[in-house]
Amino acid sequence: MPVIQKRMAQARPMTMDWDDLKVVLAIVRNGTLSAAARALGTTQSTVSRRLDALERRLSVKLFDREAGGLRLTALGQSLIEGLEQMDAGALSVQRQVAARDTGLSGEILVTSLDWLGDEVIAPMLARFGAMHPGLVIELVNDTKVFNLARREADLAFRFGSFTQENLIERRIGEVAYALYASEGYLERHGQPDVTNGFCGHLLVLLDRAAGAVPHEAWLPVLAHRARTALHANGLRAHLAAVRSGAAIGVLPCFLAEGDASLRRVVVSHPMPVRAVRVGLHSDMRDTPRIRALVDFVAREFAQLEQQLNPQS
């Protein structure tokens, strides 16, 4: 090769695969190779192999391998801000592409929580999907807070407000709670009496690690003489305990009213209501399929609330 061509070849800029750079970001964000692999949906060996290949190709060391895991080198640390900016730019492009006006067709990834997603949101999404065959709707119920800016989900239905930047939230409906007991429990223990603090009655409550929760905050006042039979961290466990006749408990009306074995225990204290909110990234707000789904779910909630008013 002539000298000038050799020098030109040597001067060519080095190309880098964005997928390999995403591996670096995943390791930084998740702390370990195994956690990065889970975030990327691949294996630890694949992440390790791609990192080694990238460092060999660049002839630099981005991480120091230590007994406790990986630690960024000074060079690696200096690159992170630029990689974060590249990632944010790529995600912005992805959101803009995803938000293009495709009518009521395309994919919608939805996330929600436990019983709310399974019992309330899932039937609504199924009805909406049946109406629009061009849509592919996927629901993932998880306690994990999905990053909507990174398109880990398009919509998130949750209790409480959203704190991520550039998100829009909308109050989509309400979940009403009331006190319930089984017929068998009431036959054995009688109706709870507020005037004596529910003396002689048994409760199922959320686990103590949950702290004060809005829908149970009134119980220590009204039922101060009741005994707690069980602390459990899931609403399905509460429902099962109440259904078995072992205790009374505060349950979502959405779950309890459809169970013929349960009876609402009427007390003078107004029962709590929790707001359900939907969050979405601002780039997706005008996407027809997203807007149509949010409006549909809001109408469905309004209908359910009329049917399940706990004060009726």
XYZ file of C-alpha atoms in Angstrom:
312
model
C 0.000 0.000 0.000
C 1.441 3.451 -0.920
C 2.512 5.488 2.109
C -0.140 8.187 1.573
C -2.940 5.597 1.394
C -1.610 3.876 4.505
C -1.601 7.172 6.408
C -5.131 7.977 5.231
C -6.330 4.573 6.393
C -4.721 5.123 9.775
C -6.385 8.544 10.054
C -9.893 7.255 9.487
C -12.137 7.889 12.514
C -12.884 4.901 14.692
C -16.492 3.730 14.491
C -18.358 2.583 17.581
C -21.468 0.479 17.850
C -24.184 2.301 19.821
C -25.372 -1.045 21.186
C -21.951 -1.535 22.793
C -22.098 1.938 24.324
C -25.515 1.100 25.739
C -23.859 -1.817 27.512
C -21.518 0.640 29.241
C -24.475 2.792 30.329
C -26.385 -0.231 31.576
C -23.448 -1.290 33.747
C -23.105 2.208 35.188
C -26.833 2.505 35.896
C -27.303 -0.962 37.370
C -24.007 -1.475 39.156
C -23.141 -5.039 38.143
C -22.848 -7.167 35.020
C -25.745 -9.370 36.090
C -28.050 -6.404 36.821
C -27.067 -4.777 33.517
C -27.844 -8.025 31.709
C -31.317 -8.144 33.258
C -31.964 -4.541 32.248
C -30.856 -5.259 28.681
C -32.725 -8.548 28.459
C -29.597 -10.599 27.816
C -27.065 -12.722 29.737
C -24.215 -11.726 32.013
C -21.694 -13.493 29.775
C -22.911 -11.525 26.753
C -22.568 -8.214 28.591
C -19.067 -9.151 29.792
C -18.019 -10.263 26.312
C -19.282 -7.090 24.652
C -17.577 -4.878 27.229
C -14.263 -6.709 26.758
C -14.570 -6.428 22.977
C -15.305 -2.696 23.182
C -12.324 -2.021 25.430
C -10.030 -4.002 23.103
C -11.343 -2.161 20.056
C -10.845 1.242 21.704
C -7.540 0.190 23.315
C -8.719 1.748 26.590
C -9.934 0.560 29.965
C -13.384 1.826 30.914
C -13.842 -0.170 34.128
C -11.552 -1.533 36.818
C -12.495 -5.080 37.786
C -12.686 -5.316 41.579
C -13.886 -7.928 44.040
C -17.076 -5.958 44.673
C -17.832 -5.417 41.005
C -16.875 -2.884 38.351
C -15.665 0.655 38.977
C -15.389 3.302 36.279
C -11.886 4.427 35.411
C -11.190 8.155 35.133
C -11.566 7.877 31.361
C -14.807 5.948 31.691
C -16.161 8.567 34.094
C -15.342 11.351 31.640
C -17.377 9.640 28.922
C -20.592 9.113 30.881
C -22.084 12.582 30.410
C -21.642 12.333 26.643
C -23.137 8.836 26.592
C -26.128 10.008 28.627
C -26.695 12.817 26.117
C -26.442 10.384 23.210
C -28.901 8.060 24.929
C -31.349 10.881 25.611
C -31.138 11.961 21.968
C -31.724 8.437 20.686
C -34.708 7.996 23.010
C -36.151 11.306 21.865
C -35.972 10.131 18.260
C -37.614 6.832 19.217
C -40.457 8.630 20.999
C -41.031 10.927 18.038
C -41.165 7.947 15.700
C -43.485 6.073 18.055
C -45.733 9.125 18.366
C -46.194 9.548 14.629
C -49.826 9.717 13.541
C -50.629 6.110 12.724
C -54.273 6.294 13.749
C -55.603 3.529 15.960
C -52.917 1.023 15.083
C -49.512 0.093 16.441
C -48.214 -1.045 19.818
C -49.034 0.231 23.300
C -47.084 -1.010 26.327
C -48.935 -0.398 29.589
C -47.761 -0.910 33.170
C -49.760 -1.014 36.367
C -49.767 -2.494 39.872
C -50.784 -5.875 41.219
C -54.580 -6.197 41.638
C -55.290 -2.816 40.022
C -53.695 -3.992 36.788
C -55.084 -7.521 36.899
C -58.626 -6.840 38.035
C -59.398 -3.354 36.756
C -57.027 -2.203 34.019
C -56.672 -5.550 32.178
C -60.396 -5.951 31.338
C -60.521 -2.357 30.124
C -57.502 -2.846 27.866
C -58.935 -6.091 26.521
C -62.212 -4.373 25.605
C -60.341 -1.537 23.901
C -58.121 -3.995 22.017
C -61.165 -5.941 20.843
C -62.602 -2.741 19.382
C -59.394 -1.883 17.476
C -57.818 -4.898 15.720
C -54.906 -2.799 14.460
C -53.578 -2.388 18.001
C -51.216 -4.622 19.938
C -51.610 -3.883 23.663
C -49.279 -5.370 26.261
C -49.845 -5.039 30.021
C -47.069 -5.577 32.578
C -48.021 -5.474 36.269
C -45.024 -4.778 38.471
C -44.094 -2.746 41.540
C -41.107 -1.444 39.565
C -41.365 2.201 38.555
C -40.964 2.066 34.789
C -39.030 4.883 33.121
C -41.441 6.381 30.603
C -38.771 8.685 29.196
C -36.763 5.605 28.216
C -39.863 4.034 26.651
C -39.894 1.169 29.127
C -43.649 1.725 28.884
C -45.974 4.061 27.010
C -48.568 4.433 29.783
C -48.456 3.790 33.524
C -51.531 3.503 35.749
C -50.674 4.127 39.399
C -51.845 5.518 42.705
C -50.171 8.802 43.560
C -48.332 11.306 41.420
C -45.506 10.839 38.930
C -42.122 12.408 39.632
C -40.178 11.743 36.418
C -39.364 14.733 34.238
C -41.305 15.610 31.073
C -44.261 13.453 32.053
C -47.928 14.302 31.822
C -50.271 12.839 34.382
C -54.045 12.724 34.380
C -56.420 11.696 37.135
C -58.187 8.843 35.431
C -60.568 7.665 38.112
C -60.958 6.632 41.722
C -60.810 3.425 43.721
C -63.232 3.390 46.627
C -62.618 1.246 49.701
C -64.990 -0.129 52.307
C -64.967 -2.517 55.232
C -65.980 -6.114 54.388
C -66.639 -9.360 56.197
C -67.856 -12.787 55.163
C -71.335 -14.015 56.047
C -69.787 -16.702 58.275
C -67.712 -14.149 60.163
C -70.735 -11.937 60.829
C -72.769 -14.923 62.023
C -70.067 -15.796 64.580
C -69.004 -12.315 65.687
C -71.946 -10.081 64.868
C -71.805 -6.645 63.315
C -68.851 -4.509 64.457
C -69.884 -1.767 66.857
C -68.108 1.551 66.458
C -69.216 2.697 69.909
C -67.111 0.013 71.593
C -64.162 0.221 69.211
C -64.900 -3.086 67.417
C -64.318 -4.975 70.642
C -64.148 -8.731 70.025
C -63.426 -8.398 66.301
C -60.408 -9.406 64.213
C -58.719 -7.409 61.468
C -56.416 -8.071 58.540
C -54.137 -5.120 57.830
C -51.265 -4.239 55.537
C -47.808 -5.220 56.726
C -46.246 -2.814 59.176
C -43.384 -2.015 56.775
C -45.916 -0.251 54.544
C -46.407 2.427 57.209
C -49.539 4.557 57.224
C -51.677 3.993 54.137
C -54.644 6.220 53.254
C -57.306 3.528 53.067
C -56.461 2.104 56.513
C -55.596 5.316 58.367
C -59.036 5.569 59.996
C -59.009 2.068 61.509
C -56.900 2.783 64.612
C -59.562 5.310 65.664
C -62.726 3.379 64.875
C -61.453 -0.108 65.657
C -59.052 0.617 68.496
C -60.257 -2.397 70.517
C -60.099 -4.905 67.643
C -57.244 -7.385 67.437
C -55.124 -7.728 64.313
C -55.168 -11.352 63.165
C -52.833 -10.848 60.186
C -50.519 -8.327 58.567
C -50.117 -8.993 54.824
C -48.527 -6.942 52.043
C -50.916 -7.843 49.218
C -54.585 -7.067 48.654
C -55.236 -10.596 47.415
C -54.056 -11.924 50.781
C -56.489 -9.540 52.478
C -59.305 -10.698 50.235
C -58.526 -14.350 50.938
C -58.395 -13.776 54.712
C -61.728 -11.933 54.692
C -63.341 -14.480 52.389
C -62.238 -17.306 54.681
C -64.131 -15.766 57.574
C -61.016 -15.284 59.712
C -61.134 -11.484 59.873
C -62.670 -8.315 58.537
C -60.714 -5.928 56.345
C -60.700 -2.836 54.183
C -60.939 -3.880 50.532
C -61.319 -2.111 47.197
C -64.978 -2.118 46.197
C -63.874 -3.147 42.706
C -62.719 -6.462 44.173
C -65.171 -7.096 46.985
C -68.530 -6.092 45.549
C -68.468 -8.876 42.983
C -67.966 -11.551 45.650
C -71.324 -12.972 46.741
C -69.824 -14.329 49.983
C -68.839 -10.880 51.273
C -70.912 -8.206 52.955
C -70.057 -4.546 53.283
C -69.857 -3.454 56.912
C -71.523 -0.063 57.207
C -69.845 2.395 59.579
C -70.473 6.067 60.199
C -66.977 7.074 59.126
C -66.724 7.987 55.415
C -64.798 5.325 53.543
C -61.560 6.354 51.811
C -61.091 6.937 48.099
C -57.754 6.794 46.287
C -57.096 8.525 42.987
C -55.801 6.516 40.044
C -53.552 8.442 37.682
C -52.124 7.680 34.276
C -48.701 8.969 33.300
C -47.214 9.351 29.833
C -44.294 11.177 28.275
C -45.119 14.593 26.832
C -43.873 13.449 23.405
C -46.706 10.902 23.304
C -49.584 13.157 24.358
C -51.006 13.708 20.860
C -50.546 10.160 19.580
C -54.045 9.044 18.478
C -53.857 5.520 19.881
C -52.544 6.759 23.242
C -55.089 9.537 23.532
C -57.952 7.235 22.552
C -56.938 4.585 25.107
C -56.635 7.100 27.954
C -60.062 8.573 27.149
C -61.578 5.084 26.972
C -60.173 4.060 30.366
C -61.440 7.308 31.904
C -64.978 6.547 30.664
C -64.735 2.984 31.963
C -63.703 4.202 35.402
C -66.599 6.651 35.491
C -69.047 3.839 34.809
C -67.534 1.615 37.490
C -67.621 4.389 40.049
C -71.333 4.879 39.487
C -71.941 1.165 40.053
C -69.733 0.823 43.143
C -70.338 3.936 45.214
C -69.388 2.806 48.727
C -71.743 5.311 50.327
C -74.820 3.887 48.617
